[in-house]
Coordinates of C-alpha atoms in Angstrom, one line a residue:
M1 CA -44.5 109.8 73.2
L2 CA -46.4 112.3 71.0
G3 CA -49.4 109.9 71.0
R4 CA -47.3 106.9 70.0
R5 CA -46.4 103.9 72.1
F6 CA -42.8 102.5 72.3
G7 CA -42.6 99.0 70.9
A8 CA -45.6 99.6 68.7
T9 CA -44.1 102.5 66.7
D10 CA -41.3 102.6 64.1
L11 CA -38.7 104.8 65.9
R12 CA -37.4 106.1 62.5
V13 CA -40.9 107.6 62.0
L14 CA -41.2 109.0 65.5
R15 CA -37.7 110.6 65.2
R16 CA -39.0 112.9 62.5
F17 CA -41.2 114.6 65.0
I18 CA -38.4 115.1 67.6
G19 CA -35.6 117.7 67.2
E20 CA -32.4 117.2 69.3
C21 CA -29.6 119.6 70.3
S22 CA -26.8 117.8 72.1
S23 CA -23.0 117.8 72.2
E24 CA -23.0 114.5 70.4
I25 CA -24.6 116.0 67.3
R26 CA -22.4 119.1 67.6
D27 CA -19.3 116.8 67.6
M28 CA -20.5 114.8 64.5
V29 CA -21.0 117.9 62.3
H30 CA -18.4 118.3 59.6
E31 CA -16.2 121.3 60.5
Q32 CA -15.8 122.5 56.9
E33 CA -19.6 122.5 56.2
P34 CA -21.2 125.9 55.9
V35 CA -23.9 126.9 58.3
R36 CA -26.7 126.9 55.7
D37 CA -26.0 123.3 54.7
I38 CA -25.9 122.2 58.4
V39 CA -29.3 123.8 59.0
L40 CA -30.7 122.2 55.8
S41 CA -29.4 118.8 56.8
G42 CA -31.8 118.8 59.7
K43 CA -34.7 118.3 57.2
F44 CA -33.2 114.9 56.3
A45 CA -31.9 114.0 59.8
S46 CA -28.5 113.5 58.3
I47 CA -25.0 114.6 59.2
G48 CA -24.0 116.3 56.0
L49 CA -26.3 117.5 53.2
Y50 CA -26.7 114.7 50.7
E51 CA -30.1 115.4 49.3
S52 CA -31.4 118.4 47.3
P53 CA -33.5 120.7 49.4
S54 CA -36.6 122.2 47.9
P55 CA -37.1 126.0 47.6
K56 CA -39.5 125.7 50.6
D57 CA -36.7 124.0 52.6
R58 CA -34.3 126.8 51.7
E59 CA -36.9 129.4 52.8
R60 CA -37.4 127.6 56.1
A61 CA -33.6 127.5 56.7
D62 CA -33.3 131.2 55.9
E63 CA -36.1 131.9 58.4
L64 CA -34.3 129.9 61.1
M65 CA -30.9 131.5 60.5
D66 CA -32.6 134.9 60.7
F67 CA -34.4 133.9 64.0
F68 CA -31.0 132.9 65.5
G69 CA -29.0 135.8 64.1
L70 CA -27.0 133.6 61.8
S71 CA -28.0 135.1 58.4
G72 CA -24.7 136.9 58.0
L73 CA -22.8 133.6 58.7
S74 CA -24.7 131.3 56.4
D75 CA -21.7 130.6 54.1
R76 CA -19.1 130.3 56.9
P77 CA -17.6 126.9 57.8
F78 CA -18.9 125.6 61.1
R79 CA -15.3 125.5 62.6
T80 CA -15.0 129.3 62.2
L81 CA -18.0 130.0 64.4
S82 CA -17.9 130.9 68.1
N83 CA -19.3 128.3 70.5
G84 CA -22.5 130.2 70.8
E85 CA -22.9 130.5 67.1
Q86 CA -22.3 126.8 66.7
Q87 CA -24.9 126.0 69.3
K88 CA -27.5 128.2 67.6
T89 CA -26.7 126.4 64.3
I90 CA -27.3 123.0 65.9
I91 CA -30.6 124.2 67.4
A92 CA -31.7 125.7 64.0
R93 CA -30.8 122.3 62.4
A94 CA -33.0 120.6 65.0
L95 CA -35.9 122.9 64.2
M96 CA -35.6 122.5 60.4
P97 CA -38.2 119.7 60.1
E98 CA -40.7 121.6 62.3
P99 CA -40.6 119.0 65.1
S100 CA -43.4 118.7 67.7
L101 CA -40.8 118.2 70.5
L102 CA -37.4 119.8 70.8
V103 CA -34.9 118.3 73.3
L104 CA -32.1 120.7 74.4
D105 CA -29.5 118.7 76.3
E106 CA -27.2 121.1 78.2
P107 CA -27.3 123.7 75.3
C108 CA -25.3 126.3 77.3
A109 CA -22.4 124.0 78.2
G110 CA -19.1 125.7 77.3
L111 CA -20.6 129.0 76.5
D112 CA -19.4 132.3 77.9
L113 CA -21.8 134.6 79.8
K114 CA -22.8 136.7 76.8
A115 CA -23.3 133.7 74.5
R116 CA -25.3 131.9 77.1
E117 CA -27.7 134.8 77.6
E118 CA -28.1 135.2 73.8
L119 CA -28.9 131.5 73.5
L120 CA -31.3 131.7 76.4
D121 CA -33.1 134.7 74.8
S122 CA -33.6 132.4 71.8
V123 CA -35.0 129.6 73.9
Q124 CA -37.4 132.1 75.6
R125 CA -38.6 133.3 72.2
M126 CA -39.0 129.7 71.0
G127 CA -41.0 128.8 74.1
T128 CA -43.4 131.7 73.6
S129 CA -43.8 131.5 69.8
P130 CA -47.2 130.3 68.7
G131 CA -47.1 126.9 67.1
G132 CA -43.5 126.3 68.4
P133 CA -42.4 122.9 69.6
A134 CA -42.8 121.6 73.2
L135 CA -39.4 122.0 74.9
I136 CA -37.4 119.6 77.1
Y137 CA -34.5 121.5 78.5
I138 CA -31.9 119.5 80.4
T139 CA -29.5 121.3 82.7
H140 CA -27.6 121.3 85.9
H141 CA -27.9 125.1 86.2
I142 CA -31.3 126.3 87.3
E143 CA -30.5 129.9 86.3
E144 CA -30.8 128.7 82.7
I145 CA -34.5 127.8 83.1
V146 CA -36.2 130.7 81.3
P147 CA -39.8 131.8 82.2
A148 CA -41.2 130.1 79.1
I149 CA -40.4 126.7 80.8
T150 CA -43.4 125.9 83.0
H151 CA -42.6 122.5 84.6
A152 CA -39.6 120.7 86.1
L153 CA -38.4 117.3 86.9
A154 CA -35.6 117.0 89.5
L155 CA -33.4 113.9 89.4
R156 CA -30.7 112.7 91.7
Q157 CA -28.7 109.6 90.6
G158 CA -31.3 108.7 88.1
R159 CA -34.2 108.8 90.6
V160 CA -37.1 111.3 90.7
V161 CA -36.9 113.7 93.6
A162 CA -39.8 115.9 92.6
Q163 CA -41.9 116.8 89.5
G164 CA -44.5 119.4 88.8
T165 CA -44.7 123.1 88.2
K166 CA -41.4 125.1 88.6
K167 CA -42.8 126.6 91.8
E168 CA -43.4 123.2 93.3
V169 CA -40.0 121.7 92.2
L170 CA -37.4 124.4 92.2
T171 CA -37.4 125.1 95.9
D172 CA -34.7 125.4 98.5
D173 CA -35.6 122.0 99.9
V174 CA -35.8 120.0 96.7
L175 CA -32.7 121.5 95.1
G176 CA -30.8 121.0 98.4
R177 CA -31.7 117.3 98.1
V178 CA -30.7 117.1 94.5
F179 CA -27.3 118.8 94.8
G180 CA -26.5 117.7 98.4
V181 CA -25.9 121.2 99.6
H182 CA -27.9 123.9 101.5
I183 CA -29.4 126.2 98.8
E184 CA -31.4 129.3 98.9
V185 CA -33.2 130.0 95.6
Q186 CA -33.5 133.7 94.7
K187 CA -35.9 135.0 91.9
R188 CA -34.9 137.8 89.6
D189 CA -36.4 138.8 86.3
G190 CA -38.5 135.6 86.0
R191 CA -35.5 133.4 86.5
L192 CA -34.2 131.5 89.6
W193 CA -30.7 131.8 90.9
P194 CA -29.2 129.4 93.5
V195 CA -27.1 130.6 96.4
V196 CA -25.2 127.9 98.2
L197 CA -25.3 128.5 102.0
R198 CA -22.1 127.8 103.9

């Protein structure tokens, strides 16, 4: 991974190059901690801010909060944010150390329609930003796969059903095998939408 071989690489070093957004990290964040400190803690891969960030770190955090529309919430405690704002905070935290790879594990889980679309707009912008990280987006909902994502891996019960470009993988046949139902995939505005056929 990232040019390093498992078993021959210190995972603590490798982890510095990988950002992660998951429900586990979201659940570990201290509810009273302000947004700015949560974002800054990503620089140190810690839950909680225990080290002193540099002025450059603070500038990076401000840029990320601005990118995700969180600037006006920087002093607010995490618990007072909406689910969508919390998720954006966790993604900004994951991006703080400028990782080479960003793993988004079901980032839209629990979000309402508006919050989901706002988050997906951010994912699209990240995916098309020059110098941005490579993205791995994990989801059960193909309509969340934004145009910036170019390839797909379809799994069923831990086994690979298909892998390749989105066009090769996200088909009626493949998705029908993955989900165990007859599906028709419809394309609209660069995204795919499944329709279950009765």
